[in-house]
Amino acid sequence: MKHLLKMADLSAQEIIEILNLADQLKYETHHGIPHPVLQGKTLGMIFEKASTRTRVSFEVGMYQLGGNALFLSARDLQIGRGEPASDTARVLSRYLDGIMIRTFAQEEVETLAEYGSIPIINGLTDYCHPCQVLADLMTIREVKSGLEGLKLCYIGDGNNMANSLIVGALKVGMKVSAATPATDKPHADVMAFAQQFKDFSWTDSVPDAAEGADVLITDVWASMGQESEAAERAARFEGFQINRQLMEKAAKDCMVLHCLPAHLGEEITKEVFDAHAGEIFEEAENRLHAQKAVLVRLLGGKTTVR
Ligand code: CP
Ligand code: NVA
């Protein structure tokens, strides 16, 4: 594993190894056991979109691992004025030990990996959000004591979250159903990958997808960069909501996850969100632990802390 560009690049074994290390790092963090295994290392964090969780969890994660993190807003970097990603990658590779980037085009992340000589981590693109899905799988495994054979159901926009969840969950042996409008299906590459699995289904019927689900997941109807389309998207996604009625279709002890930020009353009701807040905020915390595991794997060249 040289980079984390998308879930498709990880084998099932690599995903499980990251989750195991994340569990260990979480235990050590909660018990005050230091793990400064990235001393002297610096992570550059390029942001071309807003962030609360990704920015803070990567920055704190690097500090807890004994290293440093630099917040690099695209508004201040020359990349924001048109300097090519290929040159940015070759320059930053001479100062930094790794780059985390949040941007629009997946191609930009792939270009950094192609031209740079240090690990590149995708902190969200329009195409995917692998760091979030590692935290989601970690949270499901924590609550359900396993992953294989459980049914994960995604409701809503076939966006970056849908793309990474479908690939990641199928890789670790989960059953996956996705309900999106026919106009907003997951990416064609993801659909092609998923259709190789007998335990994958796509539908535009929300109740059909949720039938017997062990985990229900949704995301906003308008992602970052789609703000001007919010009203027309809200009309298109009406009914693609996790609410009390839908919970009745799912398994009795069904979990609910949301990557956040959430728009209550749109993709999820306040009632369901509040009832599952424990899981949703554990999921947010697990961003820290899962990403620390990724950082140790990519920047430390180790699979275990000790
Ligand atoms: N879930 C997530 O990536 O949150 P931020 O946009 O706050 O980083
Ligand atoms: N789909 C959302 C996820 C935010 C973490 C977005 O891209 O804005």
mmCIF file with all atom_site columns, N, CA, C and O and ligand atoms in Angstrom, residues 47 49-57 102 123-124 129 131-132 136 161 219 224 258-261 283-284 287 291, ligand 1:
data_model
loop_
_atom_site.group_PDB
_atom_site.id
_atom_site.type_symbol
_atom_site.label_atom_id
_atom_site.label_alt_id
_atom_site.label_comp_id
_atom_site.label_asym_id
_atom_site.label_entity_id
_atom_site.label_seq_id
_atom_site.pdbx_PDB_ins_code
_atom_site.Cartn_x
_atom_site.Cartn_y
_atom_site.Cartn_z
_atom_site.occupancy
_atom_site.B_iso_or_equiv
_atom_site.pdbx_formal_charge
_atom_site.auth_seq_id
_atom_site.auth_comp_id
_atom_site.auth_asym_id
_atom_site.auth_atom_id
_atom_site.pdbx_PDB_model_num
ATOM   1   N N  . PHE A 1 47  ? -6.534  21.657 1.279  1.00 0.00 ? 47  PHE A N  1
ATOM   2   C CA . PHE A 1 47  ? -8.005  21.722 1.281  1.00 0.00 ? 47  PHE A CA 1
ATOM   3   C C  . PHE A 1 47  ? -8.500  22.680 0.203  1.00 0.00 ? 47  PHE A C  1
ATOM   4   O O  . PHE A 1 47  ? -8.199  23.868 0.247  1.00 0.00 ? 47  PHE A O  1
ATOM   5   N N  . LYS A 1 49  ? -11.848 22.376 -0.376 1.00 0.00 ? 49  LYS A N  1
ATOM   6   C CA . LYS A 1 49  ? -13.239 22.430 0.082  1.00 0.00 ? 49  LYS A CA 1
ATOM   7   C C  . LYS A 1 49  ? -13.208 22.565 1.608  1.00 0.00 ? 49  LYS A C  1
ATOM   8   O O  . LYS A 1 49  ? -12.186 22.255 2.228  1.00 0.00 ? 49  LYS A O  1
ATOM   9   N N  . ALA A 1 50  ? -14.343 22.919 2.189  1.00 0.00 ? 50  ALA A N  1
ATOM   10  C CA . ALA A 1 50  ? -14.449 23.066 3.644  1.00 0.00 ? 50  ALA A CA 1
ATOM   11  C C  . ALA A 1 50  ? -14.297 21.720 4.352  1.00 0.00 ? 50  ALA A C  1
ATOM   12  O O  . ALA A 1 50  ? -14.463 20.666 3.733  1.00 0.00 ? 50  ALA A O  1
ATOM   13  N N  . SER A 1 51  ? -14.001 21.771 5.637  1.00 0.00 ? 51  SER A N  1
ATOM   14  C CA . SER A 1 51  ? -13.923 20.538 6.433  1.00 0.00 ? 51  SER A CA 1
ATOM   15  C C  . SER A 1 51  ? -13.881 20.859 7.912  1.00 0.00 ? 51  SER A C  1
ATOM   16  O O  . SER A 1 51  ? -13.226 21.811 8.330  1.00 0.00 ? 51  SER A O  1
ATOM   17  N N  . THR A 1 52  ? -14.571 20.062 8.705  1.00 0.00 ? 52  THR A N  1
ATOM   18  C CA . THR A 1 52  ? -14.416 20.099 10.164 1.00 0.00 ? 52  THR A CA 1
ATOM   19  C C  . THR A 1 52  ? -13.691 18.829 10.609 1.00 0.00 ? 52  THR A C  1
ATOM   20  O O  . THR A 1 52  ? -12.582 18.864 11.146 1.00 0.00 ? 52  THR A O  1
ATOM   21  N N  . ARG A 1 53  ? -14.325 17.669 10.369 1.00 0.00 ? 53  ARG A N  1
ATOM   22  C CA . ARG A 1 53  ? -13.798 16.391 10.843 1.00 0.00 ? 53  ARG A CA 1
ATOM   23  C C  . ARG A 1 53  ? -12.451 16.023 10.227 1.00 0.00 ? 53  ARG A C  1
ATOM   24  O O  . ARG A 1 53  ? -11.511 15.636 10.922 1.00 0.00 ? 53  ARG A O  1
ATOM   25  N N  . THR A 1 54  ? -12.371 16.113 8.913  1.00 0.00 ? 54  THR A N  1
ATOM   26  C CA . THR A 1 54  ? -11.164 15.634 8.228  1.00 0.00 ? 54  THR A CA 1
ATOM   27  C C  . THR A 1 54  ? -9.960  16.472 8.629  1.00 0.00 ? 54  THR A C  1
ATOM   28  O O  . THR A 1 54  ? -8.897  15.934 8.968  1.00 0.00 ? 54  THR A O  1
ATOM   29  N N  . ARG A 1 55  ? -10.144 17.783 8.643  1.00 0.00 ? 55  ARG A N  1
ATOM   30  C CA . ARG A 1 55  ? -9.039  18.663 8.992  1.00 0.00 ? 55  ARG A CA 1
ATOM   31  C C  . ARG A 1 55  ? -8.559  18.415 10.424 1.00 0.00 ? 55  ARG A C  1
ATOM   32  O O  . ARG A 1 55  ? -7.385  18.200 10.686 1.00 0.00 ? 55  ARG A O  1
ATOM   33  N N  . VAL A 1 56  ? -9.521  18.421 11.362 1.00 0.00 ? 56  VAL A N  1
ATOM   34  C CA . VAL A 1 56  ? -9.131  18.341 12.775 1.00 0.00 ? 56  VAL A CA 1
ATOM   35  C C  . VAL A 1 56  ? -8.604  16.936 13.102 1.00 0.00 ? 56  VAL A C  1
ATOM   36  O O  . VAL A 1 56  ? -7.601  16.787 13.810 1.00 0.00 ? 56  VAL A O  1
ATOM   37  N N  . SER A 1 57  ? -9.245  15.899 12.573 1.00 0.00 ? 57  SER A N  1
ATOM   38  C CA . SER A 1 57  ? -8.801  14.540 12.928 1.00 0.00 ? 57  SER A CA 1
ATOM   39  C C  . SER A 1 57  ? -7.430  14.224 12.332 1.00 0.00 ? 57  SER A C  1
ATOM   40  O O  . SER A 1 57  ? -6.611  13.568 12.985 1.00 0.00 ? 57  SER A O  1
ATOM   41  N N  . ARG A 1 102 ? -8.056  17.235 -0.065 1.00 0.00 ? 102 ARG A N  1
ATOM   42  C CA . ARG A 1 102 ? -9.518  17.264 -0.288 1.00 0.00 ? 102 ARG A CA 1
ATOM   43  C C  . ARG A 1 102 ? -9.758  18.202 -1.468 1.00 0.00 ? 102 ARG A C  1
ATOM   44  O O  . ARG A 1 102 ? -9.438  19.385 -1.408 1.00 0.00 ? 102 ARG A O  1
ATOM   45  N N  . GLY A 1 123 ? -8.632  12.816 0.962  1.00 0.00 ? 123 GLY A N  1
ATOM   46  C CA . GLY A 1 123 ? -9.488  13.277 2.061  1.00 0.00 ? 123 GLY A CA 1
ATOM   47  C C  . GLY A 1 123 ? -10.869 13.689 1.584  1.00 0.00 ? 123 GLY A C  1
ATOM   48  O O  . GLY A 1 123 ? -11.543 14.432 2.287  1.00 0.00 ? 123 GLY A O  1
ATOM   49  N N  . LEU A 1 124 ? -11.279 13.227 0.450  1.00 0.00 ? 124 LEU A N  1
ATOM   50  C CA . LEU A 1 124 ? -12.592 13.423 -0.208 1.00 0.00 ? 124 LEU A CA 1
ATOM   51  C C  . LEU A 1 124 ? -12.401 14.096 -1.568 1.00 0.00 ? 124 LEU A C  1
ATOM   52  O O  . LEU A 1 124 ? -11.714 15.118 -1.689 1.00 0.00 ? 124 LEU A O  1
ATOM   53  N N  . HIS A 1 129 ? -14.709 8.920  -0.895 1.00 0.00 ? 129 HIS A N  1
ATOM   54  C CA . HIS A 1 129 ? -14.325 9.382  0.447  1.00 0.00 ? 129 HIS A CA 1
ATOM   55  C C  . HIS A 1 129 ? -13.817 8.177  1.252  1.00 0.00 ? 129 HIS A C  1
ATOM   56  O O  . HIS A 1 129 ? -14.444 7.749  2.220  1.00 0.00 ? 129 HIS A O  1
ATOM   57  N N  . CYS A 1 131 ? -11.403 7.649  3.473  1.00 0.00 ? 131 CYS A N  1
ATOM   58  C CA . CYS A 1 131 ? -11.097 7.786  4.909  1.00 0.00 ? 131 CYS A CA 1
ATOM   59  C C  . CYS A 1 131 ? -12.373 7.645  5.735  1.00 0.00 ? 131 CYS A C  1
ATOM   60  O O  . CYS A 1 131 ? -12.379 7.017  6.802  1.00 0.00 ? 131 CYS A O  1
ATOM   61  N N  . GLN A 1 132 ? -13.459 8.233  5.239  1.00 0.00 ? 132 GLN A N  1
ATOM   62  C CA . GLN A 1 132 ? -14.731 8.141  5.946  1.00 0.00 ? 132 GLN A CA 1
ATOM   63  C C  . GLN A 1 132 ? -15.210 6.695  6.004  1.00 0.00 ? 132 GLN A C  1
ATOM   64  O O  . GLN A 1 132 ? -15.704 6.221  7.034  1.00 0.00 ? 132 GLN A O  1
ATOM   65  N N  . ASP A 1 136 ? -16.268 4.213  8.977  1.00 0.00 ? 136 ASP A N  1
ATOM   66  C CA . ASP A 1 136 ? -17.607 3.617  9.028  1.00 0.00 ? 136 ASP A CA 1
ATOM   67  C C  . ASP A 1 136 ? -17.507 2.113  9.267  1.00 0.00 ? 136 ASP A C  1
ATOM   68  O O  . ASP A 1 136 ? -18.228 1.550  10.105 1.00 0.00 ? 136 ASP A O  1
ATOM   69  N N  . MET A 1 161 ? -19.806 9.286  -1.063 1.00 0.00 ? 161 MET A N  1
ATOM   70  C CA . MET A 1 161 ? -20.015 8.351  0.054  1.00 0.00 ? 161 MET A CA 1
ATOM   71  C C  . MET A 1 161 ? -20.569 7.026  -0.456 1.00 0.00 ? 161 MET A C  1
ATOM   72  O O  . MET A 1 161 ? -20.103 5.951  -0.063 1.00 0.00 ? 161 MET A O  1
ATOM   73  N N  . ASP A 1 219 ? -26.494 10.283 3.245  1.00 0.00 ? 219 ASP A N  1
ATOM   74  C CA . ASP A 1 219 ? -25.617 11.452 3.138  1.00 0.00 ? 219 ASP A CA 1
ATOM   75  C C  . ASP A 1 219 ? -26.448 12.592 2.548  1.00 0.00 ? 219 ASP A C  1
ATOM   76  O O  . ASP A 1 219 ? -27.564 12.362 2.052  1.00 0.00 ? 219 ASP A O  1
ATOM   77  N N  . MET A 1 224 ? -20.751 19.272 -1.387 1.00 0.00 ? 224 MET A N  1
ATOM   78  C CA . MET A 1 224 ? -19.960 20.491 -1.576 1.00 0.00 ? 224 MET A CA 1
ATOM   79  C C  . MET A 1 224 ? -19.690 20.695 -3.066 1.00 0.00 ? 224 MET A C  1
ATOM   80  O O  . MET A 1 224 ? -19.290 19.754 -3.757 1.00 0.00 ? 224 MET A O  1
ATOM   81  N N  . HIS A 1 258 ? -24.037 8.313  9.626  1.00 0.00 ? 258 HIS A N  1
ATOM   82  C CA . HIS A 1 258 ? -24.057 9.489  8.752  1.00 0.00 ? 258 HIS A CA 1
ATOM   83  C C  . HIS A 1 258 ? -22.672 10.118 8.854  1.00 0.00 ? 258 HIS A C  1
ATOM   84  O O  . HIS A 1 258 ? -22.190 10.380 9.955  1.00 0.00 ? 258 HIS A O  1
ATOM   85  N N  . CYS A 1 259 ? -22.056 10.392 7.720  1.00 0.00 ? 259 CYS A N  1
ATOM   86  C CA . CYS A 1 259 ? -20.683 10.926 7.744  1.00 0.00 ? 259 CYS A CA 1
ATOM   87  C C  . CYS A 1 259 ? -20.622 12.331 8.334  1.00 0.00 ? 259 CYS A C  1
ATOM   88  O O  . CYS A 1 259 ? -19.573 12.749 8.800  1.00 0.00 ? 259 CYS A O  1
ATOM   89  N N  . LEU A 1 260 ? -21.744 13.058 8.279  1.00 0.00 ? 260 LEU A N  1
ATOM   90  C CA . LEU A 1 260 ? -21.858 14.443 8.750  1.00 0.00 ? 260 LEU A CA 1
ATOM   91  C C  . LEU A 1 260 ? -21.080 15.383 7.808  1.00 0.00 ? 260 LEU A C  1
ATOM   92  O O  . LEU A 1 260 ? -20.088 14.951 7.259  1.00 0.00 ? 260 LEU A O  1
ATOM   93  N N  . PRO A 1 261 ? -21.469 16.624 7.647  1.00 0.00 ? 261 PRO A N  1
ATOM   94  C CA . PRO A 1 261 ? -22.602 17.252 8.315  1.00 0.00 ? 261 PRO A CA 1
ATOM   95  C C  . PRO A 1 261 ? -23.944 16.743 7.785  1.00 0.00 ? 261 PRO A C  1
ATOM   96  O O  . PRO A 1 261 ? -24.046 16.386 6.615  1.00 0.00 ? 261 PRO A O  1
ATOM   97  N N  . GLU A 1 283 ? -18.794 7.192  15.135 1.00 0.00 ? 283 GLU A N  1
ATOM   98  C CA . GLU A 1 283 ? -18.301 7.163  13.745 1.00 0.00 ? 283 GLU A CA 1
ATOM   99  C C  . GLU A 1 283 ? -17.400 8.385  13.482 1.00 0.00 ? 283 GLU A C  1
ATOM   100 O O  . GLU A 1 283 ? -16.317 8.254  12.896 1.00 0.00 ? 283 GLU A O  1
ATOM   101 N N  . ALA A 1 284 ? -17.838 9.552  13.956 1.00 0.00 ? 284 ALA A N  1
ATOM   102 C CA . ALA A 1 284 ? -17.017 10.761 13.775 1.00 0.00 ? 284 ALA A CA 1
ATOM   103 C C  . ALA A 1 284 ? -15.696 10.615 14.529 1.00 0.00 ? 284 ALA A C  1
ATOM   104 O O  . ALA A 1 284 ? -14.621 10.922 13.995 1.00 0.00 ? 284 ALA A O  1
ATOM   105 N N  . ARG A 1 287 ? -12.986 8.519  12.810 1.00 0.00 ? 287 ARG A N  1
ATOM   106 C CA . ARG A 1 287 ? -12.158 9.124  11.751 1.00 0.00 ? 287 ARG A CA 1
ATOM   107 C C  . ARG A 1 287 ? -10.720 9.266  12.264 1.00 0.00 ? 287 ARG A C  1
ATOM   108 O O  . ARG A 1 287 ? -9.762  8.989  11.546 1.00 0.00 ? 287 ARG A O  1
ATOM   109 N N  . GLN A 1 291 ? -7.757  7.028  10.546 1.00 0.00 ? 291 GLN A N  1
ATOM   110 C CA . GLN A 1 291 ? -6.763  7.787  9.784  1.00 0.00 ? 291 GLN A CA 1
ATOM   111 C C  . GLN A 1 291 ? -5.382  7.665  10.387 1.00 0.00 ? 291 GLN A C  1
ATOM   112 O O  . GLN A 1 291 ? -4.382  7.654  9.666  1.00 0.00 ? 291 GLN A O  1
HETATM 113 N N1 . CP  B 2 .   ? -17.422 13.658 7.145  1.00 0.00 ? 1   CP  B N1 1
HETATM 114 C C1 . CP  B 2 .   ? -16.498 14.574 6.791  1.00 0.00 ? 1   CP  B C1 1
HETATM 115 O O1 . CP  B 2 .   ? -15.623 14.326 5.943  1.00 0.00 ? 1   CP  B O1 1
HETATM 116 O O2 . CP  B 2 .   ? -16.599 15.739 7.465  1.00 0.00 ? 1   CP  B O2 1
HETATM 117 P P1 . CP  B 2 .   ? -15.855 17.102 7.128  1.00 0.00 ? 1   CP  B P1 1
HETATM 118 O O3 . CP  B 2 .   ? -16.402 17.608 5.817  1.00 0.00 ? 1   CP  B O3 1
HETATM 119 O O4 . CP  B 2 .   ? -16.187 18.016 8.274  1.00 0.00 ? 1   CP  B O4 1
HETATM 120 O O5 . CP  B 2 .   ? -14.381 16.847 7.022  1.00 0.00 ? 1   CP  B O5 1
#
